[in-house]
PDB file of C-alpha atoms in Angstrom:
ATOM      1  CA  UNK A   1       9.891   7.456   0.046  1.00 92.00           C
ATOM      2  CA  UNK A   2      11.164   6.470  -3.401  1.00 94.00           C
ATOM      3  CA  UNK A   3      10.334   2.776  -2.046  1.00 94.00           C
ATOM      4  CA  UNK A   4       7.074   3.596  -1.466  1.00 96.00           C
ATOM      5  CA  UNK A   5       6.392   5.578  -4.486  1.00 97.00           C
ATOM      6  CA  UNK A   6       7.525   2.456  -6.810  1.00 97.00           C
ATOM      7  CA  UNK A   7       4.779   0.032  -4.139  1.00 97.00           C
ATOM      8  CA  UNK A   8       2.388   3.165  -5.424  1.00 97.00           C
ATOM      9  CA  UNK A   9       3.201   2.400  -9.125  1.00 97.00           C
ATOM     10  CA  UNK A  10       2.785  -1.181  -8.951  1.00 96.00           C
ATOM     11  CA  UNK A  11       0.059  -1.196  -7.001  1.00 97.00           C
ATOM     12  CA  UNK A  12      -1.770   0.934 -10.055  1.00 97.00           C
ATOM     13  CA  UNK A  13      -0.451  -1.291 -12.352  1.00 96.00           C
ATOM     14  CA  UNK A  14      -2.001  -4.319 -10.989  1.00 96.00           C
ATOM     15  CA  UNK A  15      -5.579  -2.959 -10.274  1.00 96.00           C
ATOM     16  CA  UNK A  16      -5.454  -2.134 -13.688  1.00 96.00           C
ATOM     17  CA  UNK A  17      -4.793  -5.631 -14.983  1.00 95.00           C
ATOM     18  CA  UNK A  18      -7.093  -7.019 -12.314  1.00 93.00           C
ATOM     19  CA  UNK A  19      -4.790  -8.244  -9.936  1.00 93.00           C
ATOM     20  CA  UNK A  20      -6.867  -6.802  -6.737  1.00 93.00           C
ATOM     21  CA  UNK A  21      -5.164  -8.677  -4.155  1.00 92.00           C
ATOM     22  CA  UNK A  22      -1.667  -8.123  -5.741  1.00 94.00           C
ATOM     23  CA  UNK A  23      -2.838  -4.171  -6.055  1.00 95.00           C
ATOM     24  CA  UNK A  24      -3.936  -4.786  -2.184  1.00 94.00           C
ATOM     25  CA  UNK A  25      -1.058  -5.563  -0.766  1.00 94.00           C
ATOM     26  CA  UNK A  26       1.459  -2.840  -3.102  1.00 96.00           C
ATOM     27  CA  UNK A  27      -0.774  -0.209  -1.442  1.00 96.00           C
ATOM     28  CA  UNK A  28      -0.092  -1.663   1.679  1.00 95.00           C
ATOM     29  CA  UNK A  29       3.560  -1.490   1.622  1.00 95.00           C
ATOM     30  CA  UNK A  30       3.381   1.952   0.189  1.00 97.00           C
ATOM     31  CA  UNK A  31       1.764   3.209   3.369  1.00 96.00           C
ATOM     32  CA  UNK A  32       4.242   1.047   5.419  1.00 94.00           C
ATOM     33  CA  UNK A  33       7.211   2.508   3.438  1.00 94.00           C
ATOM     34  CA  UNK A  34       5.640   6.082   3.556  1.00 96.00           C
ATOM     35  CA  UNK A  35       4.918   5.269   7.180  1.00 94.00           C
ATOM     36  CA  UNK A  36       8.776   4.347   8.233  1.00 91.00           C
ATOM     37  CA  UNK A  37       9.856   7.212   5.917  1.00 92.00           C
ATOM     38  CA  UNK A  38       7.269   9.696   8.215  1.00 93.00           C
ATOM     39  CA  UNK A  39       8.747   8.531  11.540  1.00 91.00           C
ATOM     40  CA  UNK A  40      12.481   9.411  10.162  1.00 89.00           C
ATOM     41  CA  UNK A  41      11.220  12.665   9.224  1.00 90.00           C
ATOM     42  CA  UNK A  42      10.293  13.047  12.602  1.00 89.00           C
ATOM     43  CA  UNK A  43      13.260  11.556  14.302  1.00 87.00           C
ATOM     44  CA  UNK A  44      10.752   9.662  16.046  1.00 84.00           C
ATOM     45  CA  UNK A  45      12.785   7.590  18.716  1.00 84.00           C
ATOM     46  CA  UNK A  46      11.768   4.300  17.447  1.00 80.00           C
ATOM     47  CA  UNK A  47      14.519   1.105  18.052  1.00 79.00           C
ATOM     48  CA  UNK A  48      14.810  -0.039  14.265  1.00 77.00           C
ATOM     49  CA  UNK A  49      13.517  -3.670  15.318  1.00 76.00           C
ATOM     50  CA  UNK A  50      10.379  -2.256  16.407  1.00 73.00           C
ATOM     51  CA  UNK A  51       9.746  -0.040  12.995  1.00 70.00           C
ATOM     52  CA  UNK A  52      10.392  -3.412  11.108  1.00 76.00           C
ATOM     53  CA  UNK A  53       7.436  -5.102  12.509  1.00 82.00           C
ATOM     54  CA  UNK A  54       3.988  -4.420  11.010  1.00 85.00           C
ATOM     55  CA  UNK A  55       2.150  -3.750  14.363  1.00 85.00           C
ATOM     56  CA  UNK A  56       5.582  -1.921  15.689  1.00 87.00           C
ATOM     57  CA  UNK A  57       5.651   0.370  12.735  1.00 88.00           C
ATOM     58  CA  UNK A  58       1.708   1.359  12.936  1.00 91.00           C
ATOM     59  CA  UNK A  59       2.284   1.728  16.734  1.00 91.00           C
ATOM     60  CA  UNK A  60       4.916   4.247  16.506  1.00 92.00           C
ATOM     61  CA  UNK A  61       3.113   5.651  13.862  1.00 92.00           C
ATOM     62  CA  UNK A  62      -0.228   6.591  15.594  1.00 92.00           C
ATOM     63  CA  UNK A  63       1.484   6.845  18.803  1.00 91.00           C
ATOM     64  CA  UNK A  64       4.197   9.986  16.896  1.00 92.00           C
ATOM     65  CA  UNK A  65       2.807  11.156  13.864  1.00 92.00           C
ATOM     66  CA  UNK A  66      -1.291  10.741  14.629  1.00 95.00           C
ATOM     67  CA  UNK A  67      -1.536  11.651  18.294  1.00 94.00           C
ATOM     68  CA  UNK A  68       0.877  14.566  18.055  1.00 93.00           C
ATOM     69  CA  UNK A  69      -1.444  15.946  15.236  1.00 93.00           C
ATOM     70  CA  UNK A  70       1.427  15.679  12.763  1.00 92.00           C
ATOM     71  CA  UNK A  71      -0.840  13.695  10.539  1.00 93.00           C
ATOM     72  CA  UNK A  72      -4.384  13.487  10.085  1.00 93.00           C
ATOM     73  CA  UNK A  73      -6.043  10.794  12.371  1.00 94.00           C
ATOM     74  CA  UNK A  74      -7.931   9.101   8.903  1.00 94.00           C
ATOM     75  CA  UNK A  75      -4.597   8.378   7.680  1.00 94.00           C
ATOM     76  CA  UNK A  76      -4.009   6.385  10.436  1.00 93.00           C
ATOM     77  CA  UNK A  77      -7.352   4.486  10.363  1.00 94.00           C
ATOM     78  CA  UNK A  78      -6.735   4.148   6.781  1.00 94.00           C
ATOM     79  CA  UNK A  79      -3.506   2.161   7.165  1.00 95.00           C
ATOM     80  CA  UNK A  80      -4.886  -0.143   9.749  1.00 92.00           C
ATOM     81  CA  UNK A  81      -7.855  -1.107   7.234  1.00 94.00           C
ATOM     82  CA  UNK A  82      -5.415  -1.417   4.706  1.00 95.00           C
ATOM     83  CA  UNK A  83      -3.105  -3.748   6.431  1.00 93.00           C
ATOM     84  CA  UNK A  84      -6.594  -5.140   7.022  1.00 89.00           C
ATOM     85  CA  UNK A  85      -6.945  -5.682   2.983  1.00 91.00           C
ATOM     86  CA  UNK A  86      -4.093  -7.244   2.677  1.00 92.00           C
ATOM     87  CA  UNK A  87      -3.660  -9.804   5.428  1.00 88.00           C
ATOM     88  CA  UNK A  88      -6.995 -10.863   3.477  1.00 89.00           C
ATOM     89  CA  UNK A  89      -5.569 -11.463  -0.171  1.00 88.00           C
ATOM     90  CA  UNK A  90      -2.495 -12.695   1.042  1.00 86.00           C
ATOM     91  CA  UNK A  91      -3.204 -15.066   3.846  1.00 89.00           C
ATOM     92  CA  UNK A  92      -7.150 -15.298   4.479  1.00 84.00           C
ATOM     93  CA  UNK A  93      -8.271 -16.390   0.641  1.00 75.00           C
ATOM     94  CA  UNK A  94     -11.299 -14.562   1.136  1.00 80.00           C
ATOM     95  CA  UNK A  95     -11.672 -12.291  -1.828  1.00 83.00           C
ATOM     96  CA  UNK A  96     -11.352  -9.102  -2.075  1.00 89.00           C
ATOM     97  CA  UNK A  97     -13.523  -6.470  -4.543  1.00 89.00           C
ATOM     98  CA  UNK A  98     -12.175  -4.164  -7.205  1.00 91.00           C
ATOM     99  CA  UNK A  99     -14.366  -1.848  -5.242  1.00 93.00           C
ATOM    100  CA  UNK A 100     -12.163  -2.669  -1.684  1.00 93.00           C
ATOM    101  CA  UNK A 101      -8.547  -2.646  -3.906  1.00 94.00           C
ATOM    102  CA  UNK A 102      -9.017   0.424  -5.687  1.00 96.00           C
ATOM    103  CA  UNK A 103     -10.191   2.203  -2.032  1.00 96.00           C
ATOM    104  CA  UNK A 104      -7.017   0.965  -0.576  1.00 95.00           C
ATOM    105  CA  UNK A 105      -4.846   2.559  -3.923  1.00 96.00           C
ATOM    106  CA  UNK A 106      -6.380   5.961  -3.251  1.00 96.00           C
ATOM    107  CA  UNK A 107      -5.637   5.340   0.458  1.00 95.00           C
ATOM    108  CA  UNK A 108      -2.309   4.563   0.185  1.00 97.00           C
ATOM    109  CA  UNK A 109      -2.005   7.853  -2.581  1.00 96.00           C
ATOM    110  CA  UNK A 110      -3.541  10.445   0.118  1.00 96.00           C
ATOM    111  CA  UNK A 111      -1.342   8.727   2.644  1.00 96.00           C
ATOM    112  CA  UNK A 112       1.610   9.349   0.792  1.00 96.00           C
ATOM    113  CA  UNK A 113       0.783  12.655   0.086  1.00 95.00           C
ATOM    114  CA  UNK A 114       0.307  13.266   3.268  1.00 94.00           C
ATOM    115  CA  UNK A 115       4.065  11.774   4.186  1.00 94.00           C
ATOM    116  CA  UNK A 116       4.704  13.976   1.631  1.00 94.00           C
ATOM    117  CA  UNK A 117       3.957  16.984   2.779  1.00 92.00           C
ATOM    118  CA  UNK A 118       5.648  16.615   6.225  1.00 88.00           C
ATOM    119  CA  UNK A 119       8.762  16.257   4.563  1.00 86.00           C
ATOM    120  CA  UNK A 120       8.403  19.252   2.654  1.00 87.00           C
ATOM    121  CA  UNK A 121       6.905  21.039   5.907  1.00 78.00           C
ATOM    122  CA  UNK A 122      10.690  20.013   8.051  1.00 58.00           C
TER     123      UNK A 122
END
């Protein structure tokens, strides 16, 4: 989680300078830091080569944190769109709004919050 708290930070501190795709894609790998950090929590029986993968690690999220009822199903919708954000400003050059950034930065807050909070429920 510390991992994905610093991703958190960052992420801040580039939508504040204006950086939205840079703030984009911290929030994104706060939510995929929180995200492996939830299924070890768990002990979610995930082979490690799956949980490194982008679509592995949302998989076995939805599939034993969301579906279970372990975590709210938003959070999971919320870090599919914001993988969504971020394969744009990284790879697509299509821009991204402040508006769209600083959605995915309070995303990626609840989201830890919520990660949060199942580690403190265990």
């Amino acid at each position: 989680m510390a991992k994905a708290e610093r991703a958190l930070a960052s992420a801040q501190l580039l939508l504040n300078s204006g950086d939205v795709d840079g703030a984009c894609n911290r929030a994104y790998y706060a939510m995929f830091d929180a995200a492996r950090a939830a299924l070890l929590t768990v002990q979610a029986p995930v082979p490690s080569e799956v949980s490194r993968t982008h679509s592995g690690l949302i998989s076995a999220f939805s599939l034993h944190l969301v579906k279970p009822g372990l975590v709210a199903v938003e959070h999971g919708r919320s870090l599919n769109k914001v993988e969504d954000l971020r394969l744009i400003a990284d790879y697509r050059g299509d821009p991204v709004t402040l508006d769209n950034a600083a959605w995915a930065l309070k995303q990626a807050h609840y989201f830890l919050q919520a990660v949060q909070a199942l580690q403190n429920h265990d």
